[in-house]
Coordinates of C-alpha atoms and ligand atoms in Angstrom, one line a residue:
M231 CA 74.3 -24.9 100.8
F232 CA 71.2 -26.9 101.0
L233 CA 72.0 -27.8 104.4
P234 CA 70.5 -25.3 107.0
C235 CA 72.4 -24.3 110.0
P236 CA 70.8 -26.2 113.1
T237 CA 68.9 -23.9 115.3
H238 CA 68.0 -25.9 117.8
E239 CA 70.0 -27.9 121.0
D240 CA 69.1 -31.3 122.1
Q241 CA 70.6 -30.1 125.6
P242 CA 69.8 -26.5 126.2
R243 CA 71.9 -26.4 129.0
R244 CA 73.0 -22.4 129.6
L245 CA 76.8 -21.8 129.2
P246 CA 77.9 -19.4 132.1
S247 CA 77.9 -16.0 131.2
V248 CA 80.2 -13.4 130.7
A249 CA 78.5 -10.2 132.1
G250 CA 75.3 -12.0 131.3
R251 CA 76.2 -13.2 127.9
A252 CA 77.0 -16.5 126.9
P253 CA 80.6 -16.4 125.2
L254 CA 79.8 -18.0 122.0
S255 CA 76.7 -15.5 121.2
F256 CA 79.6 -12.7 120.3
L257 CA 80.4 -14.7 117.3
P258 CA 79.2 -13.2 114.2
S259 CA 76.1 -15.5 112.1
I260 CA 79.1 -16.6 109.8
P261 CA 82.2 -16.4 111.8
S262 CA 86.0 -16.2 110.6
P263 CA 88.4 -18.8 112.2
R264 CA 90.1 -16.0 114.1
Q265 CA 86.7 -15.6 115.8
I266 CA 86.5 -18.9 116.4
L267 CA 89.8 -19.5 118.0
Q268 CA 89.1 -16.7 120.2
A269 CA 86.2 -17.8 120.9
H270 CA 88.3 -21.1 122.2
A271 CA 90.3 -19.1 123.9
L272 CA 87.6 -17.7 126.2
L273 CA 85.9 -21.0 126.7
I274 CA 89.4 -22.2 128.1
L275 CA 89.6 -19.2 130.1
L276 CA 86.2 -19.6 131.7
G277 CA 87.2 -23.5 132.3
L278 CA 84.7 -24.7 129.9
A279 CA 87.5 -26.5 127.8
R280 CA 86.0 -29.8 128.2
S281 CA 82.5 -28.6 128.8
R282 CA 80.1 -30.7 126.5
S283 CA 77.6 -28.2 125.6
A284 CA 80.3 -25.5 125.2
M285 CA 82.7 -27.7 122.8
G286 CA 79.4 -28.7 120.6
H287 CA 78.7 -25.2 120.2
L288 CA 82.3 -24.4 119.1
L289 CA 82.1 -27.6 116.5
A290 CA 78.9 -25.7 115.4
A291 CA 80.7 -22.4 114.9
C292 CA 83.3 -24.3 112.7
A293 CA 80.9 -26.1 110.8
I294 CA 79.7 -22.6 109.6
S295 CA 82.8 -20.7 109.6
S296 CA 83.6 -18.4 106.2
F297 CA 86.7 -21.0 106.0
P298 CA 87.0 -24.3 106.9
L299 CA 89.2 -24.8 110.0
P300 CA 91.6 -28.1 110.0
T301 CA 90.3 -31.1 110.8
S302 CA 93.1 -31.6 113.2
Y303 CA 91.5 -28.7 115.0
T304 CA 88.0 -29.8 114.8
R305 CA 89.1 -33.3 115.8
A306 CA 91.2 -32.2 118.7
I307 CA 87.8 -29.9 119.6
F308 CA 85.8 -33.3 119.7
N309 CA 88.2 -35.6 121.3
Q310 CA 87.9 -33.1 124.7
I311 CA 84.4 -34.1 124.8
E312 CA 84.3 -37.2 127.5
I313 CA 81.1 -38.4 126.2
P314 CA 79.9 -36.5 123.2
N315 CA 76.3 -36.0 122.6
V316 CA 74.4 -36.1 119.4
F317 CA 74.6 -32.1 118.8
A318 CA 78.1 -32.5 119.2
C319 CA 78.5 -35.6 116.7
N320 CA 76.4 -34.0 114.1
N321 CA 78.6 -30.7 114.1
F322 CA 81.9 -32.8 113.9
I323 CA 80.1 -35.0 111.3
R324 CA 79.0 -31.6 109.4
C325 CA 82.8 -30.0 109.7
L326 CA 84.6 -33.5 108.4
A327 CA 81.7 -33.0 105.4
R328 CA 83.3 -30.2 104.2
S329 CA 86.8 -31.0 105.0
A330 CA 89.4 -32.3 102.9
A331 CA 88.9 -35.8 104.5
P332 CA 85.1 -36.5 104.3
A333 CA 85.2 -40.3 104.7
E334 CA 86.3 -40.0 108.6
A335 CA 82.6 -38.8 108.8
A336 CA 81.4 -42.2 108.3
A337 CA 84.0 -43.5 110.8
V338 CA 82.1 -41.0 113.8
Y339 CA 78.8 -42.0 113.0
R340 CA 79.7 -45.7 113.5
R341 CA 81.2 -44.8 116.5
M342 CA 77.8 -43.4 117.8
R343 CA 75.9 -46.3 117.1
R344 CA 78.4 -48.8 118.9
Q345 CA 78.3 -46.1 121.8
G346 CA 74.5 -45.8 121.7
V347 CA 74.1 -41.9 120.8
P348 CA 70.8 -41.5 119.6
T349 CA 70.8 -40.3 116.1
N350 CA 68.5 -37.6 115.0
N351 CA 66.9 -36.0 111.5
Y352 CA 70.4 -33.6 111.3
T353 CA 72.7 -36.7 111.5
F354 CA 71.7 -37.9 108.3
P355 CA 71.6 -34.7 106.1
F356 CA 75.4 -34.1 107.1
L357 CA 76.5 -37.7 106.8
L358 CA 75.0 -37.9 103.4
H359 CA 76.9 -34.5 102.5
S360 CA 80.1 -36.2 103.5
F361 CA 79.6 -39.1 101.1
L362 CA 79.9 -37.1 98.2
E363 CA 78.8 -39.1 95.1
D364 CA 79.8 -42.8 97.1
L365 CA 76.9 -44.3 95.8
P366 CA 77.1 -47.6 98.0
A367 CA 77.6 -45.9 101.3
G368 CA 74.6 -43.7 100.4
S369 CA 72.3 -46.5 99.9
Q370 CA 73.4 -48.0 102.9
L371 CA 72.7 -45.0 104.8
H372 CA 69.0 -44.9 103.2
A373 CA 68.3 -48.1 104.7
H374 CA 69.6 -46.9 107.8
I375 CA 67.4 -43.9 108.0
F376 CA 64.3 -46.2 107.0
K377 CA 65.1 -48.8 109.8
L378 CA 65.6 -45.8 112.6
G379 CA 62.4 -44.0 111.6
H380 CA 64.1 -41.1 110.2
H381 CA 62.6 -41.3 106.3
G382 CA 59.5 -39.2 107.1
D383 CA 61.8 -36.0 107.8
V384 CA 61.5 -33.3 105.5
F385 CA 65.5 -32.4 106.3
V386 CA 66.2 -35.8 105.7
R387 CA 64.4 -36.5 102.7
N388 CA 65.7 -33.4 101.1
G389 CA 69.2 -34.8 101.8
L390 CA 68.7 -38.3 100.0
V391 CA 67.1 -36.3 96.9
H392 CA 70.2 -34.0 96.8
F393 CA 72.7 -37.3 97.1
Y394 CA 70.9 -39.1 94.4
G395 CA 71.3 -36.4 92.2
L396 CA 74.9 -35.7 93.2
C397 CA 75.0 -39.4 92.2
R398 CA 73.0 -38.7 88.9
L399 CA 70.6 -41.5 89.9
M400 CA 67.4 -39.4 89.1
S401 CA 65.2 -42.4 89.1
C402 CA 66.1 -43.1 93.1
A403 CA 66.0 -39.4 93.6
R404 CA 62.8 -39.2 91.5
K405 CA 61.4 -42.3 94.1
V406 CA 62.2 -40.3 97.0
F407 CA 60.6 -37.1 96.1
D408 CA 57.3 -39.1 94.9
E409 CA 57.1 -41.1 97.8
M410 CA 55.8 -38.2 100.1
P411 CA 54.0 -35.4 98.4
Q412 CA 53.2 -34.2 101.3
R413 CA 56.7 -34.3 102.9
R414 CA 58.4 -31.8 100.1
D415 CA 59.2 -28.0 100.8
L416 CA 61.0 -25.4 98.6
V417 CA 64.5 -27.2 99.0
T418 CA 63.3 -30.6 97.9
W419 CA 62.2 -29.2 94.8
N420 CA 65.3 -27.3 94.2
A421 CA 67.4 -30.2 94.8
F422 CA 65.6 -32.2 92.2
I423 CA 65.3 -29.6 89.9
A424 CA 69.4 -29.0 89.9
G425 CA 69.8 -32.9 89.8
Y426 CA 68.5 -32.8 86.3
A427 CA 70.5 -29.5 85.7
R428 CA 73.4 -31.4 86.6
L429 CA 72.7 -34.1 83.6
G430 CA 71.9 -31.1 81.3
Q431 CA 68.1 -32.4 81.3
V432 CA 66.7 -28.8 80.4
G433 CA 63.0 -30.3 79.2
A434 CA 62.9 -31.8 83.1
C435 CA 64.3 -28.8 84.6
E436 CA 61.8 -26.4 82.9
K437 CA 58.7 -28.4 83.8
L438 CA 59.6 -28.8 87.2
F439 CA 60.1 -25.3 87.2
W440 CA 57.0 -24.2 86.1
E441 CA 55.3 -27.2 88.0
M442 CA 56.8 -26.1 91.7
P443 CA 54.4 -24.0 93.7
Q444 CA 57.1 -21.2 94.7
R445 CA 60.5 -20.5 93.4
D446 CA 63.3 -18.8 95.1
A447 CA 66.9 -17.6 93.7
V448 CA 67.9 -21.5 94.2
S449 CA 65.4 -22.5 91.7
W450 CA 66.2 -19.9 89.4
S451 CA 69.9 -20.9 89.3
A452 CA 69.2 -24.4 89.0
L453 CA 67.5 -23.9 85.8
I454 CA 69.6 -21.3 84.1
M455 CA 72.5 -24.1 85.2
G456 CA 70.8 -26.9 83.2
L457 CA 70.5 -24.5 80.2
V458 CA 74.6 -23.6 80.2
Q459 CA 75.0 -27.3 81.0
A460 CA 72.9 -28.1 78.2
G461 CA 75.0 -26.0 76.1
S462 CA 71.8 -23.3 75.7
M463 CA 73.9 -20.3 76.6
E464 CA 72.1 -17.8 74.9
K465 CA 68.7 -19.1 76.6
A466 CA 70.4 -19.1 80.1
L467 CA 71.3 -15.5 79.4
A468 CA 67.4 -14.9 78.5
V469 CA 66.0 -16.5 81.6
F470 CA 68.5 -14.5 83.8
G471 CA 67.5 -11.3 82.2
E472 CA 63.6 -12.3 83.2
M473 CA 64.9 -13.0 86.5
A474 CA 66.9 -9.5 87.0
A475 CA 63.8 -8.2 85.9
H476 CA 60.9 -9.8 87.6
G477 CA 62.7 -12.7 90.1
P478 CA 64.1 -13.2 93.3
L479 CA 67.5 -11.3 93.8
P480 CA 70.2 -13.4 91.8
N481 CA 72.6 -15.2 94.1
E482 CA 76.3 -15.6 93.5
A483 CA 76.2 -18.9 91.8
T484 CA 73.6 -17.6 89.2
I485 CA 75.9 -14.6 88.4
V486 CA 79.1 -16.5 88.1
T487 CA 76.9 -19.2 85.6
V488 CA 75.8 -16.8 83.4
L489 CA 78.9 -15.1 83.0
S490 CA 80.5 -17.9 82.1
A491 CA 77.7 -18.6 79.5
A492 CA 78.4 -15.1 78.3
A493 CA 82.3 -15.5 78.4
Q494 CA 81.7 -19.1 76.6
L495 CA 79.7 -17.2 73.5
G496 CA 82.3 -14.7 73.4
L497 CA 79.9 -12.1 72.8
L498 CA 80.6 -8.6 74.6
E499 CA 77.2 -6.9 74.9
R500 CA 75.4 -10.0 76.4
G501 CA 78.3 -10.2 78.9
R502 CA 78.2 -6.7 79.5
A503 CA 74.3 -6.6 80.2
V504 CA 74.9 -9.2 83.1
H505 CA 77.5 -6.5 84.5
A506 CA 75.0 -3.9 84.4
A507 CA 72.2 -6.2 86.1
V508 CA 74.6 -6.5 88.9
Q509 CA 75.6 -3.1 89.3
A510 CA 71.7 -2.4 88.8
L511 CA 70.4 -4.4 91.3
N512 CA 73.4 -3.9 93.6
L513 CA 74.6 -7.0 93.9
P514 CA 77.8 -7.2 95.9
V515 CA 80.9 -8.0 94.0
S516 CA 82.1 -10.7 95.5
V517 CA 86.0 -12.2 94.4
N518 CA 84.1 -15.2 92.9
V519 CA 81.9 -12.7 90.7
A520 CA 84.9 -10.3 90.0
T521 CA 86.9 -13.2 89.0
A522 CA 84.1 -14.3 86.3
L523 CA 83.9 -10.9 85.1
I524 CA 87.6 -10.4 84.3
D525 CA 87.4 -13.9 82.8
M526 CA 84.2 -12.9 80.7
Y527 CA 85.6 -9.7 79.2
A528 CA 88.9 -11.4 78.8
K529 CA 87.1 -13.8 76.5
C530 CA 85.2 -11.3 74.9
G531 CA 87.9 -9.4 73.9
C532 CA 87.8 -6.2 76.3
I533 CA 91.0 -6.9 78.5
S534 CA 90.7 -3.3 79.4
S535 CA 87.6 -3.8 81.0
S536 CA 89.3 -7.0 82.8
R537 CA 91.6 -5.0 84.1
A538 CA 89.5 -2.3 85.4
V539 CA 87.6 -4.9 87.7
F540 CA 91.0 -6.3 88.8
E541 CA 92.2 -2.7 90.2
G542 CA 88.8 -2.1 91.5
M543 CA 89.0 -5.1 94.0
P544 CA 90.1 -4.5 97.3
Q545 CA 90.8 -8.3 98.3
R546 CA 92.1 -10.6 95.6
D547 CA 92.9 -14.3 95.9
V548 CA 94.8 -16.9 93.4
F549 CA 92.1 -17.7 90.9
L550 CA 91.2 -13.7 90.4
W551 CA 94.9 -13.1 89.6
N552 CA 95.1 -16.2 87.5
A553 CA 92.0 -15.0 85.6
M554 CA 93.6 -11.6 85.2
I555 CA 97.4 -13.3 84.1
C556 CA 95.4 -15.6 81.9
G557 CA 93.5 -12.9 80.1
L558 CA 96.5 -11.1 79.3
A559 CA 98.4 -13.9 77.9
A560 CA 95.5 -14.6 75.6
H561 CA 95.6 -11.3 74.4
G562 CA 99.0 -11.9 73.5
L563 CA 100.1 -9.1 76.2
A564 CA 103.0 -11.1 77.7
G565 CA 105.0 -8.2 79.1
E566 CA 102.1 -7.0 81.0
A567 CA 101.2 -10.7 82.0
L568 CA 104.3 -11.4 83.5
Q569 CA 104.6 -8.2 85.3
L570 CA 101.5 -9.1 86.9
F571 CA 103.0 -12.3 87.7
E572 CA 105.9 -10.6 89.5
R573 CA 103.6 -8.5 91.3
F574 CA 101.5 -11.5 92.7
M575 CA 105.1 -13.1 93.7
D576 CA 106.3 -9.9 95.6
L577 CA 102.8 -10.1 97.9
G578 CA 104.3 -13.4 98.6
L579 CA 101.3 -15.3 97.4
A580 CA 101.3 -19.0 96.5
P581 CA 100.9 -19.7 92.8
N582 CA 99.2 -22.7 91.5
S583 CA 98.8 -25.1 88.4
I584 CA 96.6 -22.5 86.6
T585 CA 98.7 -19.5 87.3
F586 CA 101.6 -21.3 85.4
V587 CA 99.3 -21.9 82.5
G588 CA 99.2 -18.3 82.1
V589 CA 102.7 -17.5 82.4
L590 CA 103.8 -20.1 80.1
N591 CA 101.1 -19.4 77.6
A592 CA 102.4 -15.4 77.7
C593 CA 105.9 -17.0 77.1
S594 CA 104.8 -18.9 74.5
R595 CA 102.5 -16.1 72.7
A596 CA 105.8 -13.7 72.8
G597 CA 108.5 -16.4 72.0
L598 CA 110.3 -15.9 75.3
V599 CA 112.1 -19.0 75.0
E600 CA 114.7 -18.7 77.9
E601 CA 112.1 -17.4 80.0
G602 CA 109.6 -20.0 79.6
R603 CA 112.1 -22.7 80.2
R604 CA 113.2 -20.9 83.4
Q605 CA 109.4 -20.7 84.4
F606 CA 108.8 -24.3 83.7
S607 CA 111.4 -25.4 86.1
A608 CA 110.6 -22.8 88.9
M609 CA 107.4 -24.7 88.8
T610 CA 108.4 -28.1 89.1
E611 CA 111.2 -27.9 91.3
L612 CA 110.9 -24.7 93.3
H613 CA 106.7 -24.8 93.8
K614 CA 106.6 -28.4 93.5
I615 CA 103.7 -28.5 90.8
E616 CA 103.0 -31.4 89.1
P617 CA 103.3 -30.4 85.2
E618 CA 100.0 -31.1 83.5
M619 CA 99.3 -31.3 79.5
E620 CA 98.2 -27.8 79.2
H621 CA 101.7 -26.9 80.9
Y622 CA 103.9 -29.3 78.3
G623 CA 101.4 -27.9 75.6
C624 CA 102.5 -24.3 76.4
L625 CA 106.2 -25.2 76.5
V626 CA 106.5 -27.6 73.3
D627 CA 104.3 -24.8 71.6
L628 CA 106.8 -22.3 72.6
L629 CA 110.1 -24.6 71.7
A630 CA 108.4 -25.8 68.3
R631 CA 107.6 -21.9 67.5
A632 CA 111.3 -21.0 68.0
G633 CA 112.2 -23.9 65.5
L634 CA 113.4 -26.1 68.6
V635 CA 111.5 -28.9 67.3
Q636 CA 114.0 -31.3 68.3
E637 CA 113.9 -30.1 71.8
A638 CA 110.3 -30.1 71.7
L639 CA 110.4 -33.7 71.2
E640 CA 113.1 -34.5 73.8
L641 CA 110.7 -32.5 76.1
V642 CA 107.5 -35.1 75.0
S643 CA 109.4 -38.1 75.0
R644 CA 110.3 -37.4 79.1
M645 CA 106.6 -36.7 79.9
D646 CA 105.4 -39.3 82.5
K647 CA 102.2 -39.3 80.7
A648 CA 100.9 -40.1 77.1
P649 CA 101.0 -36.8 75.0
D650 CA 97.6 -35.9 74.1
P651 CA 96.6 -35.4 70.2
V652 CA 96.9 -31.1 70.8
L653 CA 100.4 -31.6 71.4
W654 CA 101.0 -34.0 68.5
G655 CA 99.0 -31.1 66.5
T656 CA 101.1 -28.4 67.9
L657 CA 104.2 -30.5 66.9
L658 CA 102.9 -31.4 63.5
G659 CA 102.2 -27.5 62.5
A660 CA 106.0 -27.0 63.5
C661 CA 107.1 -29.5 61.0
K662 CA 105.2 -27.8 58.2
T663 CA 106.2 -24.1 59.1
H664 CA 110.0 -25.1 59.7
K665 CA 109.7 -27.6 56.7
L666 CA 110.7 -30.9 58.3
F667 CA 108.9 -33.0 56.2
D668 CA 109.9 -36.4 57.4
L669 CA 109.1 -35.9 60.7
G670 CA 106.1 -34.1 59.9
A671 CA 105.0 -37.4 57.7
Q672 CA 105.8 -39.1 61.1
I673 CA 104.0 -37.1 63.2
G674 CA 100.8 -36.5 61.5
N675 CA 100.5 -40.4 60.5
R676 CA 100.6 -40.9 64.1
L677 CA 98.5 -38.5 65.0
I678 CA 95.6 -39.8 62.6
D679 CA 96.0 -43.1 64.3
L680 CA 95.3 -41.2 67.7
E681 CA 92.2 -39.3 66.4
P682 CA 91.3 -40.5 63.0
S683 CA 87.9 -38.5 63.4
H684 CA 89.7 -35.0 63.6
D685 CA 89.6 -33.7 59.9
G686 CA 92.2 -31.1 60.9
H687 CA 95.0 -33.6 61.8
F688 CA 94.7 -34.6 57.7
V689 CA 94.5 -31.2 56.9
L690 CA 98.2 -30.4 58.2
L691 CA 99.2 -34.1 57.0
S692 CA 98.1 -33.5 53.4
G693 CA 99.5 -29.8 53.8
V694 CA 102.9 -31.4 54.8
Y695 CA 103.1 -33.7 51.9
A696 CA 101.7 -31.2 49.4
M697 CA 105.0 -29.0 50.5
A698 CA 107.0 -31.8 49.8
G699 CA 105.6 -32.1 46.3
R700 CA 104.3 -35.3 47.3
W701 CA 101.3 -35.5 45.5
E702 CA 100.7 -38.8 45.6
E703 CA 100.4 -38.8 49.3
V704 CA 98.2 -35.8 49.5
R705 CA 95.6 -37.4 47.5
R706 CA 95.7 -40.4 49.9
V707 CA 95.4 -38.4 52.6
R708 CA 92.4 -36.5 51.6
Q709 CA 90.9 -39.6 50.4
Q710 CA 91.2 -41.0 53.7
M711 CA 89.1 -38.1 55.6
G712 CA 86.3 -39.1 57.4
A713 CA 83.0 -37.2 57.6
G714 CA 82.9 -36.4 61.4
K715 CA 83.6 -32.5 60.3
V716 CA 82.8 -29.8 62.6
A717 CA 81.0 -27.2 60.9
G718 CA 82.5 -23.9 60.7
W719 CA 80.4 -20.7 62.1
S720 CA 81.3 -17.3 62.7
A721 CA 79.1 -14.9 65.0
I722 CA 78.6 -11.2 65.4
E723 CA 76.2 -9.5 67.7
A724 CA 74.4 -6.5 66.2
E725 CA 71.2 -4.8 67.2
G726 CA 70.5 -6.8 70.2
K727 CA 70.7 -9.7 68.0
V728 CA 73.5 -13.3 67.5
H729 CA 73.8 -13.3 64.2
R730 CA 75.6 -16.4 63.3
F731 CA 77.1 -17.2 59.7
V732 CA 78.6 -20.4 57.9
A733 CA 80.3 -20.8 54.7
G734 CA 78.5 -20.0 52.0
D735 CA 75.2 -18.8 53.9
R736 CA 72.6 -17.4 51.7
E737 CA 70.2 -17.7 54.5
H738 CA 70.4 -14.2 56.2
E739 CA 68.0 -11.6 55.4
R740 CA 70.4 -9.1 54.3
W741 CA 71.8 -11.2 52.1
A742 CA 71.9 -9.0 48.8
E743 CA 73.4 -6.3 50.9
I744 CA 76.1 -8.5 52.5
Q745 CA 76.9 -9.6 48.8
E746 CA 77.3 -6.3 47.5
K747 CA 79.7 -5.9 50.6
L748 CA 81.8 -8.6 50.1
G749 CA 82.0 -7.1 46.3
E750 CA 83.4 -3.7 47.7
M751 CA 85.7 -5.2 50.0
E752 CA 87.1 -7.6 47.0
R753 CA 87.5 -4.3 44.3
R754 CA 89.5 -2.1 47.0
L755 CA 91.5 -4.9 48.5
M756 CA 92.8 -5.8 44.8
E757 CA 93.3 -1.8 44.1
A758 CA 95.5 -2.4 47.2
G759 CA 97.6 -4.8 45.7
Y760 CA 96.1 -8.1 47.4
R761 CA 96.0 -11.6 45.4
P762 CA 93.8 -14.3 47.1
D763 CA 96.2 -17.4 48.4
V764 CA 95.6 -19.8 45.6
A765 CA 97.9 -22.3 47.0
G766 CA 96.6 -22.1 50.5
V767 CA 93.4 -22.8 49.3
L768 CA 94.1 -25.7 47.0
H769 CA 96.3 -27.2 49.6
D770 CA 96.0 -25.9 52.8
I771 CA 92.4 -25.2 53.3
A772 CA 92.1 -24.9 57.2
E773 CA 89.2 -26.0 58.9
E774 CA 86.9 -24.3 57.2
E775 CA 84.5 -26.5 54.5
K776 CA 86.9 -26.8 51.7
E777 CA 84.3 -26.5 48.7
M778 CA 83.4 -23.5 49.6
A779 CA 85.0 -20.4 47.5
V780 CA 87.4 -19.0 50.0
R781 CA 85.3 -15.6 49.7
E782 CA 82.3 -16.7 51.5
H783 CA 84.4 -18.3 54.5
S784 CA 82.1 -17.4 57.0
E785 CA 84.0 -14.9 59.0
R786 CA 84.2 -13.2 55.4
L787 CA 80.4 -12.9 55.6
A788 CA 80.5 -12.1 59.5
M789 CA 82.8 -9.0 58.4
A790 CA 81.0 -7.9 55.9
F791 CA 78.1 -7.9 57.8
G792 CA 80.0 -5.9 60.5
M793 CA 81.0 -3.3 58.2
M794 CA 77.7 -2.5 57.1
V795 CA 76.0 -2.6 61.0
V796 CA 78.9 -1.4 63.4
E797 CA 79.5 2.2 63.8
E798 CA 82.5 4.0 62.2
G799 CA 85.0 4.1 65.3
R800 CA 83.9 1.0 67.1
A801 CA 85.7 -2.0 66.5
I802 CA 84.1 -5.4 64.9
R803 CA 84.1 -8.3 67.2
I804 CA 83.5 -11.7 65.6
V805 CA 83.5 -15.1 67.3
K806 CA 84.7 -18.0 65.4
N807 CA 84.4 -21.9 66.6
L808 CA 87.3 -22.7 64.5
R809 CA 90.9 -21.6 63.4
V810 CA 91.0 -18.8 61.0
C811 CA 92.6 -19.5 57.5
G812 CA 95.9 -18.3 56.5
D813 CA 93.6 -16.3 53.5
C814 CA 90.8 -15.3 55.9
H815 CA 93.4 -13.6 58.2
D816 CA 95.7 -11.7 55.0
V817 CA 92.3 -10.3 54.3
T818 CA 91.3 -9.1 57.6
K819 CA 94.5 -7.1 58.0
M820 CA 94.2 -5.7 54.9
V821 CA 90.6 -4.8 55.4
S822 CA 91.8 -3.4 58.9
A823 CA 94.3 -0.9 57.2
V824 CA 92.2 -0.3 53.6
F825 CA 89.0 0.5 55.2
R826 CA 90.6 1.8 58.9
R827 CA 88.7 -0.6 61.1
E828 CA 89.6 -2.1 63.9
I829 CA 88.7 -6.0 63.8
I830 CA 88.8 -8.5 66.7
V831 CA 88.4 -12.3 66.0
R832 CA 88.1 -14.9 68.4
D833 CA 88.8 -17.9 67.1
G834 CA 89.2 -21.5 68.2
S835 CA 92.4 -20.8 70.5
R836 CA 93.1 -17.0 70.5
F837 CA 92.2 -13.6 69.8
H838 CA 93.6 -11.8 66.7
H839 CA 93.5 -7.7 66.8
F840 CA 93.3 -6.4 63.7
N841 CA 94.4 -2.8 63.4
A842 CA 96.1 -0.9 60.3
G843 CA 97.4 -3.8 58.5
S844 CA 98.7 -6.2 61.2
C845 CA 97.3 -8.4 63.7
S846 CA 98.3 -9.1 67.5
C847 CA 98.9 -12.6 66.7
G848 CA 102.3 -11.8 65.0
D849 CA 100.9 -14.3 62.1
F850 CA 101.4 -17.4 64.0
W851 CA 98.3 -19.1 65.3
Ligands
LIG150 ZN1 88.8 -18.5 55.9
LIG151 ZN1 95.9 -13.0 63.8

């Protein structure tokens, strides 16, 4: 956080001592709630329960505690003080700013003004912090700052730059930043860069980063955050590499950010490099870092490393458990995910909404209809968790796959929010699988009305019509298709580089060899009895460019390249942005058997572990 702890005290009255030491001096620099309660008890014993100075210090301790104390508690302390001074008010405001009811801070400030308590330079940054993104309140306070003569204070100015950055109002942040160039410090620069980073304006971030007179871990972190926000994951990872090698020690926020970048890329080697840097620099693996590691390894297809990180943690919070449960579910390891959930419940921990996304997802991947229904009602009735779109999505997927399309439809009709296109898409897919043509046509047309720019819906609907032999309709739907198509690509990491392929790609430097390999694959698959799925290609080309011959789909190119460069015995890992098409799925299964290679494909929604001729998804995706 950008707010330093106030070290000065406006009324330096000495506390009566216990064996010559002030009672609160026993507290560590970041006290736990328990230690604060102990200190409070001691103060009461010493007869200081109403002392302005002692209670002010107690509030200061609450404001920086490792975990926020309930507002009812801090308010009770504050109310004990008969005539609160600015130190006590500031620290109470600071407690409120990090509480669940930050709006109460403004009321404390109004009371201060009414009672004639003087303000100081600590009052305003804490207040601004409590306003979150409330622009009208913040600009009003800006006027007060000016009127009361605090506008020249660096600490106050930093609070303003941070506030305007949070409100995404960079023109105002810039005004404060430019107004008094001599009243800037490292924190001012960092707050300013962070504002641009939040907006993903990488150009501005980079320019400021190189302009600033000195840089610390927060500055690096802001730049990396900006790159991630702008979607430049690879560059973010490169900047992190630079930081780890030559810059200041990365902080927790930076590590979590770069791990999420590696997870989004889905490229294992990049993620591993971040983990290696954490180990090499001897950085502490906090619960947050461990959670990000588990998530990264799971998303990069290496669930065993997720497990190792999870089991190695001495302390675990609900987010850490969630990352592991969701990771196992995404890998189709339903039994293990549910066992882990049971372990979690046995410890008496309280699940949250995300825990149930993992649990329901596990049920859906494994086709556990009864268990899924049970968990869904346990979530809503026992744990009082409001179901969200993801929960409905999992349950609808589960029911629809099991052929219970009618029950899925009833569930959707009982929802208290409008179903999103993904949900309708799931139902439409089920109609196609279970050959419910009329219902499928109905849902498909509705879906196209909802999201006319999504070509996938047109493809699915035309697939439904094609299966029913209604060619006239197939043509009509195909003609309606727009141009808003996402280009499909597949990526593979090799020799320290990311190789990205699009369908029919001829740009790669080893194009000729890739062609040769594709030819060899085709030949050996033909010998093993493979025939291309011509029907699928004509009527149900998934989301890859349909004009391309299926043999040049991007994942085939990546797979051929992978067979060339990934040594025998190691898995070929491919990341694809869209869904795998049926024919490519068949081919990959056969390749895994004929060439004895393990192939792991992460597509738009799940993992496919291909091994010895079958896939972990059970041919349902
Ligand atoms: Zn394909
Ligand atoms: Zn699969």
